[in-house]
PDB file of C-alpha atoms in Angstrom:
ATOM      1  CA  TYR A 239     -12.337  10.327  -5.365  1.00  0.00           C
ATOM      2  CA  ILE A 240     -10.398  11.005  -8.589  1.00  0.00           C
ATOM      3  CA  LYS A 241      -7.572   8.634  -7.631  1.00  0.00           C
ATOM      4  CA  PHE A 242     -10.154   6.052  -6.581  1.00  0.00           C
ATOM      5  CA  ILE A 243     -11.857   6.297  -9.984  1.00  0.00           C
ATOM      6  CA  VAL A 244      -8.509   5.955 -11.769  1.00  0.00           C
ATOM      7  CA  LYS A 245      -7.727   2.886  -9.646  1.00  0.00           C
ATOM      8  CA  LEU A 246     -11.121   1.391 -10.547  1.00  0.00           C
ATOM      9  CA  ASP A 247     -10.317   1.966 -14.218  1.00  0.00           C
ATOM     10  CA  GLN A 248      -6.972   0.205 -13.846  1.00  0.00           C
ATOM     11  CA  GLU A 249      -8.414  -2.755 -11.947  1.00  0.00           C
ATOM     12  CA  LEU A 250     -11.888  -3.197 -13.440  1.00  0.00           C
ATOM     13  CA  GLY A 251     -11.662  -1.490 -16.841  1.00  0.00           C
ATOM     14  CA  LYS A 252     -10.018  -4.547 -18.357  1.00  0.00           C
ATOM     15  CA  LEU A 253     -13.141  -6.583 -17.499  1.00  0.00           C
ATOM     16  CA  MET A 254     -15.397  -4.307 -19.570  1.00  0.00           C
ATOM     17  CA  ASP A 255     -16.532  -4.466 -23.187  1.00  0.00           C
ATOM     18  CA  ASP A 256     -14.225  -2.436 -25.456  1.00  0.00           C
ATOM     19  CA  ASP A 257     -17.088  -0.367 -26.899  1.00  0.00           C
ATOM     20  CA  LYS A 258     -18.375   0.929 -23.534  1.00  0.00           C
ATOM     21  CA  LYS A 259     -17.261   3.570 -21.057  1.00  0.00           C
ATOM     22  CA  LEU A 260     -18.565   4.143 -17.531  1.00  0.00           C
ATOM     23  CA  LEU A 261     -18.889   7.621 -16.044  1.00  0.00           C
ATOM     24  CA  LEU A 262     -19.079   7.614 -12.247  1.00  0.00           C
ATOM     25  CA  PHE A 263     -20.427  10.577 -10.306  1.00  0.00           C
ATOM     26  CA  PHE A 264     -20.365  10.602  -6.516  1.00  0.00           C
ATOM     27  CA  TYR A 265     -22.542  12.946  -4.402  1.00  0.00           C
ATOM     28  CA  HIS A 266     -21.482  13.188  -0.773  1.00  0.00           C
ATOM     29  CA  ASN A 267     -21.382  15.348   2.316  1.00  0.00           C
ATOM     30  CA  TYR A 268     -17.583  15.515   2.508  1.00  0.00           C
ATOM     31  CA  ALA A 269     -17.325  11.778   3.163  1.00  0.00           C
ATOM     32  CA  LYS A 270     -13.915  10.272   2.521  1.00  0.00           C
ATOM     33  CA  VAL A 271     -13.740   7.747  -0.295  1.00  0.00           C
ATOM     34  CA  SER A 272     -12.377   5.182   2.163  1.00  0.00           C
ATOM     35  CA  ALA A 273     -15.864   5.084   3.740  1.00  0.00           C
ATOM     36  CA  ILE A 274     -17.278   3.326   0.653  1.00  0.00           C
ATOM     37  CA  SER A 275     -14.312   2.172  -1.456  1.00  0.00           C
ATOM     38  CA  LYS A 276     -14.482  -1.568  -0.707  1.00  0.00           C
ATOM     39  CA  LYS A 277     -18.280  -1.796  -0.936  1.00  0.00           C
ATOM     40  CA  PHE A 278     -18.449   0.317  -4.096  1.00  0.00           C
ATOM     41  CA  LYS A 279     -15.674  -1.637  -5.816  1.00  0.00           C
ATOM     42  CA  LYS A 280     -17.520  -4.899  -5.084  1.00  0.00           C
ATOM     43  CA  TYR A 281     -20.801  -3.332  -6.309  1.00  0.00           C
ATOM     44  CA  LEU A 282     -19.230  -2.068  -9.556  1.00  0.00           C
ATOM     45  CA  LYS A 283     -17.375  -5.327 -10.189  1.00  0.00           C
ATOM     46  CA  SER A 284     -20.661  -7.211  -9.861  1.00  0.00           C
ATOM     47  CA  ILE A 285     -22.336  -4.923 -12.416  1.00  0.00           C
ATOM     48  CA  ILE A 286     -19.454  -5.375 -14.862  1.00  0.00           C
ATOM     49  CA  GLU A 287     -19.200  -9.152 -14.433  1.00  0.00           C
ATOM     50  CA  LYS A 288     -22.969  -9.593 -14.877  1.00  0.00           C
ATOM     51  CA  ASN A 289     -22.866  -7.204 -17.881  1.00  0.00           C
ATOM     52  CA  GLU A 290     -25.616  -5.088 -16.290  1.00  0.00           C
ATOM     53  CA  TYR A 291     -24.484  -1.864 -17.934  1.00  0.00           C
ATOM     54  CA  GLU A 292     -26.018  -0.793 -21.236  1.00  0.00           C
ATOM     55  CA  ILE A 293     -25.174   2.244 -23.375  1.00  0.00           C
ATOM     56  CA  ASP A 294     -27.365   5.282 -22.527  1.00  0.00           C
ATOM     57  CA  ASN A 295     -28.524   3.711 -19.249  1.00  0.00           C
ATOM     58  CA  ASN A 296     -27.939   4.991 -15.725  1.00  0.00           C
ATOM     59  CA  ILE A 297     -27.745   3.274 -12.381  1.00  0.00           C
ATOM     60  CA  GLU A 298     -28.353   5.425  -9.300  1.00  0.00           C
ATOM     61  CA  ASP A 299     -27.857   4.205  -5.758  1.00  0.00           C
ATOM     62  CA  SER A 300     -26.088   5.010  -2.501  1.00  0.00           C
ATOM     63  CA  ILE A 301     -23.731   3.281  -0.107  1.00  0.00           C
ATOM     64  CA  ASP A 302     -23.393   4.455   3.491  1.00  0.00           C
ATOM     65  CA  GLY A 303     -24.782   7.918   2.723  1.00  0.00           C
ATOM     66  CA  VAL A 304     -22.740   8.496  -0.440  1.00  0.00           C
ATOM     67  CA  GLY A 305     -24.966   8.743  -3.490  1.00  0.00           C
ATOM     68  CA  PHE A 306     -23.669   7.847  -6.923  1.00  0.00           C
ATOM     69  CA  LYS A 307     -24.693   7.629 -10.524  1.00  0.00           C
ATOM     70  CA  ILE A 308     -23.142   5.235 -13.039  1.00  0.00           C
ATOM     71  CA  SER A 309     -23.748   6.239 -16.655  1.00  0.00           C
ATOM     72  CA  THR A 310     -22.792   4.047 -19.577  1.00  0.00           C
ATOM     73  CA  CYS A 311     -21.864   5.565 -22.915  1.00  0.00           C
ATOM     74  CA  LYS A 312     -20.122   4.535 -26.117  1.00  0.00           C
ATOM     75  CA  MET A 313     -16.346   4.539 -25.882  1.00  0.00           C
ATOM     76  CA  PRO A 314     -15.106   7.664 -27.727  1.00  0.00           C
ATOM     77  CA  GLU A 315     -12.977   7.009 -30.826  1.00  0.00           C
ATOM     78  CA  ASN A 316      -9.717   7.955 -29.122  1.00  0.00           C
ATOM     79  CA  GLY A 317     -10.839   6.896 -25.651  1.00  0.00           C
ATOM     80  CA  LYS A 318      -8.333   5.160 -23.432  1.00  0.00           C
ATOM     81  CA  ARG A 319      -9.928   4.993 -19.998  1.00  0.00           C
ATOM     82  CA  LYS A 320     -12.984   2.781 -19.629  1.00  0.00           C
ATOM     83  CA  ILE A 321     -13.968   4.235 -16.243  1.00  0.00           C
ATOM     84  CA  ALA A 322     -13.896   7.987 -15.545  1.00  0.00           C
ATOM     85  CA  GLY A 323     -15.890  10.448 -13.464  1.00  0.00           C
ATOM     86  CA  GLY A 324     -15.877  12.893 -10.605  1.00  0.00           C
ATOM     87  CA  ALA A 325     -17.338  13.851  -7.248  1.00  0.00           C
ATOM     88  CA  MET A 326     -19.628  16.584  -5.942  1.00  0.00           C
ATOM     89  CA  PRO A 327     -18.993  17.187  -2.220  1.00  0.00           C
ATOM     90  CA  TYR A 328     -22.144  19.207  -1.662  1.00  0.00           C
ATOM     91  CA  GLY A 329     -24.295  16.704   0.154  1.00  0.00           C
ATOM     92  CA  ALA A 330     -26.968  16.429  -2.499  1.00  0.00           C
ATOM     93  CA  LYS A 331     -27.459  15.297  -6.040  1.00  0.00           C
ATOM     94  CA  VAL A 332     -27.936  17.939  -8.720  1.00  0.00           C
ATOM     95  CA  HIS A 333     -31.625  18.697  -9.124  1.00  0.00           C
ATOM     96  CA  LYS A 334     -31.799  18.793 -12.906  1.00  0.00           C
ATOM     97  CA  PRO A 335     -30.565  15.508 -14.394  1.00  0.00           C
ATOM     98  CA  ARG A 336     -28.811  15.590 -17.751  1.00  0.00           C
ATOM     99  CA  ASP A 337     -28.704  12.711 -20.152  1.00  0.00           C
ATOM    100  CA  ILE A 338     -25.322  11.284 -21.130  1.00  0.00           C
ATOM    101  CA  ASN A 339     -25.396  12.810 -24.623  1.00  0.00           C
ATOM    102  CA  THR A 340     -25.656  16.299 -23.116  1.00  0.00           C
ATOM    103  CA  VAL A 341     -22.672  15.557 -20.875  1.00  0.00           C
ATOM    104  CA  LEU A 342     -20.645  14.224 -23.816  1.00  0.00           C
ATOM    105  CA  GLU A 343     -21.475  17.312 -25.903  1.00  0.00           C
ATOM    106  CA  THR A 344     -20.319  19.547 -23.056  1.00  0.00           C
ATOM    107  CA  ILE A 345     -17.088  17.597 -22.745  1.00  0.00           C
ATOM    108  CA  SER A 346     -16.432  17.666 -26.492  1.00  0.00           C
ATOM    109  CA  ASP A 347     -17.104  21.425 -26.592  1.00  0.00           C
ATOM    110  CA  SER A 348     -14.136  21.941 -24.323  1.00  0.00           C
ATOM    111  CA  ASN A 349     -11.868  20.344 -26.985  1.00  0.00           C
ATOM    112  CA  LEU A 350      -8.726  20.347 -24.901  1.00  0.00           C
ATOM    113  CA  SER A 351      -6.516  19.272 -27.815  1.00  0.00           C
ATOM    114  CA  GLY A 352      -7.717  22.150 -29.999  1.00  0.00           C
ATOM    115  CA  GLN A 353      -7.244  24.675 -27.205  1.00  0.00           C
ATOM    116  CA  THR A 354      -3.779  23.332 -26.394  1.00  0.00           C
ATOM    117  CA  LEU A 355      -2.761  23.447 -30.070  1.00  0.00           C
ATOM    118  CA  ALA A 356      -3.943  27.056 -30.420  1.00  0.00           C
ATOM    119  CA  ILE A 357      -2.067  28.140 -27.282  1.00  0.00           C
ATOM    120  CA  ILE A 358       1.161  26.401 -28.329  1.00  0.00           C
ATOM    121  CA  GLN A 359       1.036  27.840 -31.852  1.00  0.00           C
ATOM    122  CA  ASP A 360       0.437  31.306 -30.397  1.00  0.00           C
ATOM    123  CA  ARG A 361       3.384  30.921 -27.978  1.00  0.00           C
ATOM    124  CA  ILE A 362       5.668  29.666 -30.767  1.00  0.00           C
ATOM    125  CA  SER A 363       4.686  32.558 -33.044  1.00  0.00           C
ATOM    126  CA  ASP A 364       5.043  35.197 -30.324  1.00  0.00           C
ATOM    127  CA  LYS A 365       8.351  33.902 -28.936  1.00  0.00           C
ATOM    128  CA  ASN A 366       9.727  33.274 -32.438  1.00  0.00           C
ATOM    129  CA  GLU A 367       9.512  37.002 -33.170  1.00  0.00           C
ATOM    130  CA  LYS A 368      11.251  37.844 -29.905  1.00  0.00           C
ATOM    131  CA  CYS A 369      14.007  35.232 -30.356  1.00  0.00           C
ATOM    132  CA  LYS A 370      14.919  35.667 -34.039  1.00  0.00           C
ATOM    133  CA  SER A 371      18.158  37.462 -33.238  1.00  0.00           C
ATOM    134  CA  VAL A 372      19.186  35.146 -30.370  1.00  0.00           C
ATOM    135  CA  VAL A 373      22.232  32.987 -31.044  1.00  0.00           C
ATOM    136  CA  LYS A 374      21.289  29.340 -31.549  1.00  0.00           C
ATOM    137  CA  PRO A 375      20.500  26.905 -30.036  1.00  0.00           C
ATOM    138  CA  VAL A 376      17.188  28.377 -28.891  1.00  0.00           C
ATOM    139  CA  TRP A 377      14.798  26.380 -26.725  1.00  0.00           C
ATOM    140  CA  LEU A 378      11.241  27.239 -25.713  1.00  0.00           C
ATOM    141  CA  ALA A 379       9.911  26.187 -22.300  1.00  0.00           C
ATOM    142  CA  LEU A 380       6.172  26.237 -21.580  1.00  0.00           C
ATOM    143  CA  TYR A 381       4.333  25.660 -18.314  1.00  0.00           C
ATOM    144  CA  ASP A 382       1.235  23.464 -18.606  1.00  0.00           C
ATOM    145  CA  ASN A 383      -1.836  25.446 -17.544  1.00  0.00           C
ATOM    146  CA  TYR A 384      -4.135  22.421 -17.894  1.00  0.00           C
ATOM    147  CA  TYR A 385      -2.809  20.529 -14.874  1.00  0.00           C
ATOM    148  CA  ASN A 386      -6.351  20.243 -13.500  1.00  0.00           C
ATOM    149  CA  LYS A 387      -7.264  18.093 -16.519  1.00  0.00           C
ATOM    150  CA  PHE A 388      -4.420  15.679 -15.751  1.00  0.00           C
ATOM    151  CA  THR A 389      -4.937  15.071 -12.067  1.00  0.00           C
ATOM    152  CA  TYR A 390      -3.487  11.585 -12.060  1.00  0.00           C
ATOM    153  CA  PHE A 391       0.054  12.035 -13.364  1.00  0.00           C
ATOM    154  CA  ASP A 392       1.060   8.376 -12.913  1.00  0.00           C
ATOM    155  CA  SER A 393      -1.010   7.500 -15.982  1.00  0.00           C
ATOM    156  CA  LYS A 394       1.254   9.628 -18.240  1.00  0.00           C
ATOM    157  CA  GLU A 395      -1.898  10.756 -20.092  1.00  0.00           C
ATOM    158  CA  HIS A 396      -0.616  14.325 -19.907  1.00  0.00           C
ATOM    159  CA  LEU A 397       2.545  13.407 -21.830  1.00  0.00           C
ATOM    160  CA  GLU A 398       0.554  11.551 -24.493  1.00  0.00           C
ATOM    161  CA  HIS A 399      -1.751  14.558 -24.841  1.00  0.00           C
ATOM    162  CA  PHE A 400       1.143  16.863 -25.729  1.00  0.00           C
ATOM    163  CA  LYS A 401       2.775  14.243 -27.954  1.00  0.00           C
ATOM    164  CA  ASP A 402      -0.471  14.069 -29.973  1.00  0.00           C
ATOM    165  CA  VAL A 403      -0.878  17.856 -30.090  1.00  0.00           C
ATOM    166  CA  PHE A 404       2.685  18.443 -31.322  1.00  0.00           C
ATOM    167  CA  LYS A 405       2.052  16.100 -34.275  1.00  0.00           C
ATOM    168  CA  SER A 406      -0.245  18.815 -35.689  1.00  0.00           C
ATOM    169  CA  ILE A 407       2.352  21.596 -35.593  1.00  0.00           C
ATOM    170  CA  GLU A 408       4.242  22.236 -38.829  1.00  0.00           C
ATOM    171  CA  ASP A 409       6.278  25.357 -38.014  1.00  0.00           C
ATOM    172  CA  PHE A 410       8.418  25.436 -34.872  1.00  0.00           C
ATOM    173  CA  GLY A 411      10.074  28.778 -35.721  1.00  0.00           C
ATOM    174  CA  VAL A 412      13.655  29.174 -34.503  1.00  0.00           C
ATOM    175  CA  PHE A 413      13.270  26.657 -31.710  1.00  0.00           C
ATOM    176  CA  GLU A 414      15.417  23.535 -31.781  1.00  0.00           C
ATOM    177  CA  LYS A 415      13.762  22.094 -28.706  1.00  0.00           C
ATOM    178  CA  ILE A 416      10.456  22.727 -26.943  1.00  0.00           C
ATOM    179  CA  LEU A 417       9.869  21.697 -23.331  1.00  0.00           C
ATOM    180  CA  VAL A 418       6.526  21.507 -21.535  1.00  0.00           C
ATOM    181  CA  VAL A 419       6.860  21.526 -17.746  1.00  0.00           C
ATOM    182  CA  PHE A 420       4.070  20.077 -15.587  1.00  0.00           C
ATOM    183  CA  GLU A 421       3.099  20.889 -12.017  1.00  0.00           C
ATOM    184  CA  ASN A 422       4.273  17.466 -10.792  1.00  0.00           C
ATOM    185  CA  GLY A 423       7.776  17.994 -12.246  1.00  0.00           C
ATOM    186  CA  ASP A 424       7.352  15.904 -15.410  1.00  0.00           C
ATOM    187  CA  VAL A 425       8.849  17.434 -18.552  1.00  0.00           C
ATOM    188  CA  PHE A 426       7.734  16.687 -22.098  1.00  0.00           C
ATOM    189  CA  GLU A 427      10.637  17.248 -24.476  1.00  0.00           C
ATOM    190  CA  LEU A 428      10.319  17.699 -28.239  1.00  0.00           C
ATOM    191  CA  ASN A 429      13.329  17.977 -30.526  1.00  0.00           C
ATOM    192  CA  THR A 430      12.134  19.851 -33.567  1.00  0.00           C
TER     193      THR A 430
END
């Protein structure tokens, strides 16, 4: 479902208003996305083309036994994707609905950039102490522990995330180069 949502963003996101973002949530009993992909894409395209999506509104429906909820919210300041979301393969919709503002607050509380910055600064500080006496050049390699955030590596969002985070770092210690290695084999390289 994640790849399907990313594909919808790539194909239909460009048809949307710049100030809006759609959050898609699918509820299914382990149904494959291929069971509804064509019908859902046509359904969503119709909603977008008819401009039937308003900020703070939800659309709930189902196609061939797969329930879904489409929530519209304001595009975040640094938002890039116009369509995002997830799936719940439990066979039923959550019983207690949450409004979109609650979901956005929960997402913003996770503050991935802040957490990543804190971890990188801690690693630089810790490894700097251990590597002070090492003959230069000294490089630092880090493994990305947030791979579950960046599930669609073709978008290169994960590389942009680290590029943005590294802009906030002022002291790189003894390291001439820092590498971040991702689960899919991508490497972000920063020459300090």
